[in-house]
Amino acid sequence: RDGSGGGGGVSFLWAAAMPEAAALAPGGLLDVPQPPAPVVASARQTSVRLTWPAVLTRALPAVRGPLATAPGLTSPAAGYVLEAAGGPPSDEWTQACASLGPAARGCTVSGLSPSTLYRFRLRAIGARTGAGQPSPPVAVRTAPADANRWRPLRPLPSRGSRGSTARAAMLGLAPSYGAGARPPPVRGASMVSIQGRLLLFGGMSAGADCGGVVGPACTAGAGASASTWELDPVTWAWRLLPAQPAARTLARLSSGGGAAGSGLPIGRERHVAVAVGGRMYVWGGRGHPDWRGDGGPFLGDLW
């Protein structure tokens, strides 16, 4: 209504005639809608990245007077505020990203704890109306912390089976290809994964017993190994793979290389091995004529 007298007039705008006015700050008629819930772009151990689309404020129905606004007009929100809280039943919301400009479409919240549930919600800010209603919350759990935990999978007996080494050949002992075979304890070996199988190659070994007889005079497999063992990680069964040169290698035996011109790599330890395209590649390492010594040659060959 309009009043007069007493030195002037006063104008009143009734909220009952305009329900949206309850959310308006004095002097503005742009409604700030509730934004959608932010989207979790990534969740790391101590940080979470959230994104959202642009939020448009909309003009309210026109009213008479100096505050009149043309209906249907829209404009981008003046800014955004991202709020955070812990998991239920916590309802203590704090500003995680404040004073975000109108072009902001995401925010990275840092300083979080690993393996912890958080909730986030977004508020759009109008130029003259302030912050609007919060969006529905989105819940996310941060990634667990890196754990360096170990457990024995299948303890091996102290004695292993014979592989292919120079000493075993000198004693006239064939490698153990039968069921129940297992590699002896080694150092400096390599292991790669190919098609769900683990391949163990080379390494320095103190040897395995000779048919149950244990002693310095009958210890086969001592020294640098050139054996390739296959382990099935489902059944935990080992299998010694027979070695054979490739056809192209046989054609180049006259050029030397390998174990006494056999076209096979010599025994070695501390080498490098990788699996690429279903094949294992072995490079370098050190050969040892005697496992008690450490004066073997350095190798620079690639197999």
C-alpha positions as a printed NumPy array, in Angstrom:
array([[  0.   ,   0.   ,   0.   ],
       [  1.048,   3.632,  -0.294],
       [  0.949,   6.001,   2.61 ],
       [  1.249,   9.712,   2.623],
       [  1.637,  12.394,   5.099],
       [  4.063,  12.817,   7.835],
       [  6.76 ,  13.899,   5.473],
       [  6.678,  11.273,   2.743],
       [  5.406,   7.95 ,   1.468],
       [  6.4  ,   4.325,   2.079],
       [  6.055,   1.424,  -0.372],
       [  5.567,  -2.209,   0.748],
       [  6.049,  -5.356,  -1.359],
       [  4.062,  -8.237,   0.121],
       [  5.743, -11.68 ,   0.054],
       [  2.303, -13.284,  -0.26 ],
       [  1.948, -11.717,  -3.699],
       [  5.404, -12.988,  -4.748],
       [  6.498, -16.255,  -2.975],
       [ 10.022, -16.111,  -4.387],
       [ 10.654, -12.87 ,  -2.607],
       [ 11.334, -14.743,   0.608],
       [ 14.688, -15.82 ,  -0.848],
       [ 15.607, -12.392,  -2.197],
       [ 17.978,  -9.935,  -0.683],
       [ 16.722,  -6.329,  -0.659],
       [ 17.272,  -4.613,  -3.936],
       [ 17.27 ,  -7.61 ,  -6.287],
       [ 14.698,  -9.671,  -8.15 ],
       [ 16.851, -12.459,  -9.662],
       [ 16.034, -15.92 ,  -8.359],
       [ 19.002, -18.279,  -7.775],
       [ 17.823, -21.822,  -8.513],
       [ 19.016, -24.898,  -6.719],
       [ 21.949, -26.324,  -8.701],
       [ 22.329, -30.04 ,  -9.484],
       [ 24.567, -32.169,  -7.326],
       [ 28.258, -31.808,  -8.191],
       [ 29.891, -34.657, -10.104],
       [ 32.909, -36.507,  -8.687],
       [ 35.599, -36.354, -11.367],
       [ 38.304, -38.1  ,  -9.349],
       [ 38.936, -39.284,  -5.81 ],
       [ 42.499, -39.694,  -4.578],
       [ 43.938, -40.47 ,  -1.173],
       [ 43.862, -36.889,   0.137],
       [ 41.905, -34.951,  -2.488],
       [ 38.666, -35.016,  -4.476],
       [ 37.928, -33.213,  -7.744],
       [ 34.3  , -32.13 ,  -8.335],
       [ 32.707, -30.462, -11.36 ],
       [ 29.346, -28.914, -12.206],
       [ 27.538, -27.22 , -15.114],
       [ 26.796, -23.517, -15.32 ],
       [ 23.863, -22.264, -13.242],
       [ 21.658, -19.516, -14.661],
       [ 19.717, -17.114, -12.458],
       [ 16.261, -16.207, -13.73 ],
       [ 14.168, -13.078, -13.447],
       [ 11.037, -13.187, -11.338],
       [  7.64 , -11.909, -12.577],
       [  7.593,  -8.187, -13.174],
       [  6.248,  -5.91 , -10.46 ],
       [  5.51 ,  -2.255, -10.47 ],
       [  7.917,   0.232,  -9.122],
       [ 11.606,   1.011,  -9.367],
       [ 12.511,  -2.654,  -8.707],
       [ 10.57 ,  -3.947, -11.709],
       [ 12.367,  -6.656, -13.714],
       [ 11.457,  -8.015, -17.126],
       [ 10.234, -11.596, -16.7  ],
       [ 12.048, -14.514, -18.318],
       [ 15.512, -12.949, -18.426],
       [ 18.427, -15.118, -17.322],
       [ 22.045, -14.43 , -16.468],
       [ 24.949, -16.552, -15.211],
       [ 25.385, -16.985, -11.519],
       [ 27.811, -14.514,  -9.988],
       [ 29.809, -17.311,  -8.354],
       [ 29.744, -20.605,  -6.508],
       [ 30.504, -22.046,  -3.098],
       [ 31.329, -25.726,  -2.57 ],
       [ 30.544, -27.052,   0.883],
       [ 31.815, -30.238,   2.534],
       [ 30.767, -32.414,   5.43 ],
       [ 31.679, -35.794,   6.812],
       [ 29.613, -38.89 ,   6.312],
       [ 26.236, -39.357,   7.978],
       [ 25.107, -38.547,  10.604],
       [ 27.365, -35.479,  10.507],
       [ 25.539, -32.326,   9.415],
       [ 28.321, -29.803,   9.96 ],
       [ 28.891, -28.203,   6.57 ],
       [ 31.926, -26.026,   5.965],
       [ 33.111, -24.116,   2.918],
       [ 35.585, -26.291,   1.018],
       [ 35.919, -23.945,  -1.984],
       [ 34.81 , -20.361,  -1.466],
       [ 34.845, -17.235,  -3.644],
       [ 34.65 , -19.162,  -6.912],
       [ 33.971, -16.914,  -9.886],
       [ 31.175, -17.246, -12.459],
       [ 33.445, -19.194, -14.864],
       [ 34.296, -21.879, -12.281],
       [ 33.142, -25.338, -13.341],
       [ 35.065, -27.39 , -10.82 ],
       [ 37.129, -27.419,  -7.665],
       [ 39.754, -29.712,  -6.101],
       [ 39.359, -30.198,  -2.364],
       [ 42.667, -31.127,  -0.72 ],
       [ 43.816, -32.017,   2.789],
       [ 41.424, -34.968,   3.144],
       [ 42.057, -38.255,   4.915],
       [ 42.465, -41.568,   3.045],
       [ 39.65 , -44.138,   3.113],
       [ 37.198, -41.564,   4.497],
       [ 33.608, -40.801,   3.445],
       [ 32.837, -37.17 ,   2.588],
       [ 29.764, -35.345,   1.271],
       [ 29.803, -32.28 ,  -0.969],
       [ 27.113, -29.856,  -2.099],
       [ 27.09 , -26.723,  -4.249],
       [ 25.501, -23.299,  -3.853],
       [ 25.111, -20.742,  -6.647],
       [ 25.469, -17.061,  -5.781],
       [ 23.345, -14.314,  -7.283],
       [ 24.784, -10.879,  -7.965],
       [ 22.294,  -9.188,  -5.612],
       [ 20.663, -12.079,  -3.807],
       [ 23.594, -13.925,  -2.271],
       [ 23.843, -17.701,  -1.993],
       [ 20.886, -19.8  ,  -3.05 ],
       [ 19.67 , -23.17 ,  -1.855],
       [ 22.293, -25.942,  -1.693],
       [ 22.288, -28.754,  -4.218],
       [ 21.595, -32.348,  -3.217],
       [ 24.75 , -33.756,  -1.625],
       [ 27.036, -36.23 ,  -3.347],
       [ 28.973, -38.769,  -1.266],
       [ 32.456, -40.016,  -2.125],
       [ 35.089, -42.044,  -0.296],
       [ 38.731, -41.128,  -0.742],
       [ 41.165, -43.756,  -1.982],
       [ 42.898, -45.955,   0.585],
       [ 46.448, -45.204,   1.601],
       [ 49.245, -47.198,   0.016],
       [ 49.896, -50.263,   2.113],
       [ 53.197, -52.119,   2.176],
       [ 51.799, -55.323,   3.621],
       [ 53.323, -58.733,   2.995],
       [ 52.19 , -62.288,   3.613],
       [ 53.747, -65.616,   2.64 ],
       [ 51.817, -67.232,  -0.193],
       [ 53.387, -70.652,  -0.339],
       [ 56.49 , -71.335,   1.785],
       [ 58.972, -73.469,  -0.133],
       [ 61.115, -76.239,   1.372],
       [ 64.752, -75.387,   1.804],
       [ 65.802, -77.776,  -0.962],
       [ 64.849, -77.234,  -4.576],
       [ 65.015, -79.241,  -7.792],
       [ 67.744, -79.166, -10.391],
       [ 67.652, -76.623, -13.146],
       [ 69.991, -76.09 , -16.077],
       [ 73.418, -75.036, -14.824],
       [ 76.95 , -75.767, -15.881],
       [ 77.693, -77.851, -12.772],
       [ 74.633, -80.041, -13.238],
       [ 75.773, -80.786, -16.775],
       [ 79.281, -81.633, -15.57 ],
       [ 77.846, -84.146, -13.099],
       [ 75.735, -85.683, -15.854],
       [ 72.499, -84.834, -14.061],
       [ 69.472, -83.911, -16.16 ],
       [ 67.208, -81.079, -15.048],
       [ 64.091, -82.021, -13.067],
       [ 61.168, -81.637, -15.455],
       [ 58.775, -83.925, -13.575],
       [ 55.772, -83.122, -11.431],
       [ 56.57 , -81.612,  -8.062],
       [ 59.718, -79.892,  -9.288],
       [ 60.447, -76.482,  -7.86 ],
       [ 63.261, -73.948,  -8.198],
       [ 66.024, -73.861,  -5.598],
       [ 66.56 , -70.733,  -3.511],
       [ 68.202, -68.08 ,  -5.687],
       [ 69.367, -64.493,  -5.583],
       [ 69.36 , -61.94 ,  -8.36 ],
       [ 66.686, -63.691, -10.438],
       [ 63.954, -62.005, -12.485],
       [ 60.217, -62.68 , -12.63 ],
       [ 57.667, -61.421, -15.163],
       [ 54.002, -62.135, -15.817],
       [ 52.848, -63.455, -19.207],
       [ 49.271, -64.594, -19.891],
       [ 48.485, -65.245, -16.239],
       [ 51.7  , -67.198, -15.575],
       [ 54.792, -66.07 , -13.676],
       [ 58.144, -66.784, -15.32 ],
       [ 61.246, -66.985, -13.123],
       [ 64.573, -66.774, -14.964],
       [ 68.17 , -67.063, -13.876],
       [ 69.633, -66.121, -10.542],
       [ 72.509, -67.366,  -8.4  ],
       [ 71.874, -70.605,  -6.546],
       [ 73.711, -72.683,  -3.968],
       [ 72.333, -75.727,  -5.747],
       [ 69.918, -78.563,  -5.028],
       [ 70.482, -81.994,  -3.588],
       [ 71.324, -84.899,  -5.861],
       [ 68.582, -87.456,  -5.485],
       [ 68.194, -86.926,  -1.768],
       [ 71.934, -87.002,  -1.019],
       [ 72.988, -83.639,   0.361],
       [ 76.602, -82.563,   0.587],
       [ 79.313, -80.482,  -1.082],
       [ 80.261, -83.407,  -3.309],
       [ 76.753, -83.869,  -4.604],
       [ 75.096, -80.491,  -4.973],
       [ 73.806, -79.93 ,  -8.478],
       [ 72.781, -76.577,  -9.842],
       [ 75.264, -74.391,  -7.973],
       [ 76.217, -71.211,  -9.743],
       [ 74.476, -68.82 , -12.099],
       [ 71.331, -70.357, -13.515],
       [ 69.887, -70.157, -17.008],
       [ 66.675, -71.962, -16.084],
       [ 63.18 , -70.669, -16.757],
       [ 60.531, -71.788, -14.287],
       [ 56.795, -71.271, -14.721],
       [ 54.51 , -70.755, -11.732],
       [ 50.735, -71.113, -11.874],
       [ 49.425, -68.544,  -9.335],
       [ 46.169, -70.485,  -8.977],
       [ 47.495, -73.953,  -8.165],
       [ 50.949, -72.793,  -6.998],
       [ 52.516, -75.501,  -9.146],
       [ 55.997, -74.967, -10.586],
       [ 57.165, -76.291, -13.949],
       [ 60.648, -76.164, -15.436],
       [ 60.418, -75.095, -19.078],
       [ 62.796, -76.85 , -21.505],
       [ 64.974, -74.314, -23.306],
       [ 65.494, -74.366, -27.046],
       [ 66.998, -71.81 , -29.411],
       [ 64.88 , -70.045, -31.994],
       [ 65.293, -71.024, -35.636],
       [ 66.899, -67.699, -36.484],
       [ 69.368, -68.179, -33.642],
       [ 70.468, -71.577, -34.97 ],
       [ 71.298, -69.94 , -38.28 ],
       [ 73.674, -67.525, -36.568],
       [ 75.507, -69.899, -34.206],
       [ 78.701, -69.499, -36.164],
       [ 78.915, -65.919, -34.952],
       [ 79.237, -67.081, -31.368],
       [ 77.28 , -66.031, -28.319],
       [ 75.187, -67.912, -25.826],
       [ 76.296, -70.894, -23.805],
       [ 79.164, -72.483, -25.751],
       [ 77.492, -71.751, -29.08 ],
       [ 74.232, -73.439, -28.071],
       [ 72.105, -70.501, -29.057],
       [ 70.85 , -70.147, -25.471],
       [ 71.638, -67.473, -22.884],
       [ 74.31 , -68.343, -20.358],
       [ 73.525, -68.445, -16.652],
       [ 73.315, -65.051, -15.024],
       [ 72.047, -63.032, -12.096],
       [ 71.206, -59.377, -11.449],
       [ 69.962, -58.979, -14.999],
       [ 66.995, -56.988, -16.313],
       [ 63.83 , -58.667, -17.592],
       [ 60.538, -57.256, -18.879],
       [ 57.424, -58.701, -20.526],
       [ 56.238, -56.981, -23.725],
       [ 53.664, -58.345, -26.146],
       [ 53.597, -61.798, -24.577],
       [ 57.385, -62.213, -24.688],
       [ 60.079, -61.957, -22.027],
       [ 63.185, -59.918, -22.827],
       [ 66.377, -60.417, -20.8  ],
       [ 69.341, -58.059, -20.887],
       [ 72.722, -58.026, -19.213],
       [ 73.477, -59.267, -15.739],
       [ 76.518, -60.993, -14.339],
       [ 77.703, -64.533, -14.83 ],
       [ 79.407, -66.471, -12.04 ],
       [ 81.783, -69.386, -12.527],
       [ 81.404, -70.261,  -8.863],
       [ 78.573, -69.285,  -6.555],
       [ 81.062, -68.683,  -3.715],
       [ 82.818, -65.963,  -5.678],
       [ 81.744, -62.618,  -7.019],
       [ 84.087, -62.204,  -9.924],
       [ 81.933, -63.259, -12.855],
       [ 81.854, -61.335, -16.12 ],
       [ 79.467, -58.495, -16.796],
       [ 77.105, -59.308, -19.653],
       [ 75.688, -56.97 , -22.274],
       [ 73.604, -59.305, -24.415],
       [ 69.864, -59.114, -25.125],
       [ 67.67 , -62.23 , -25.447]])
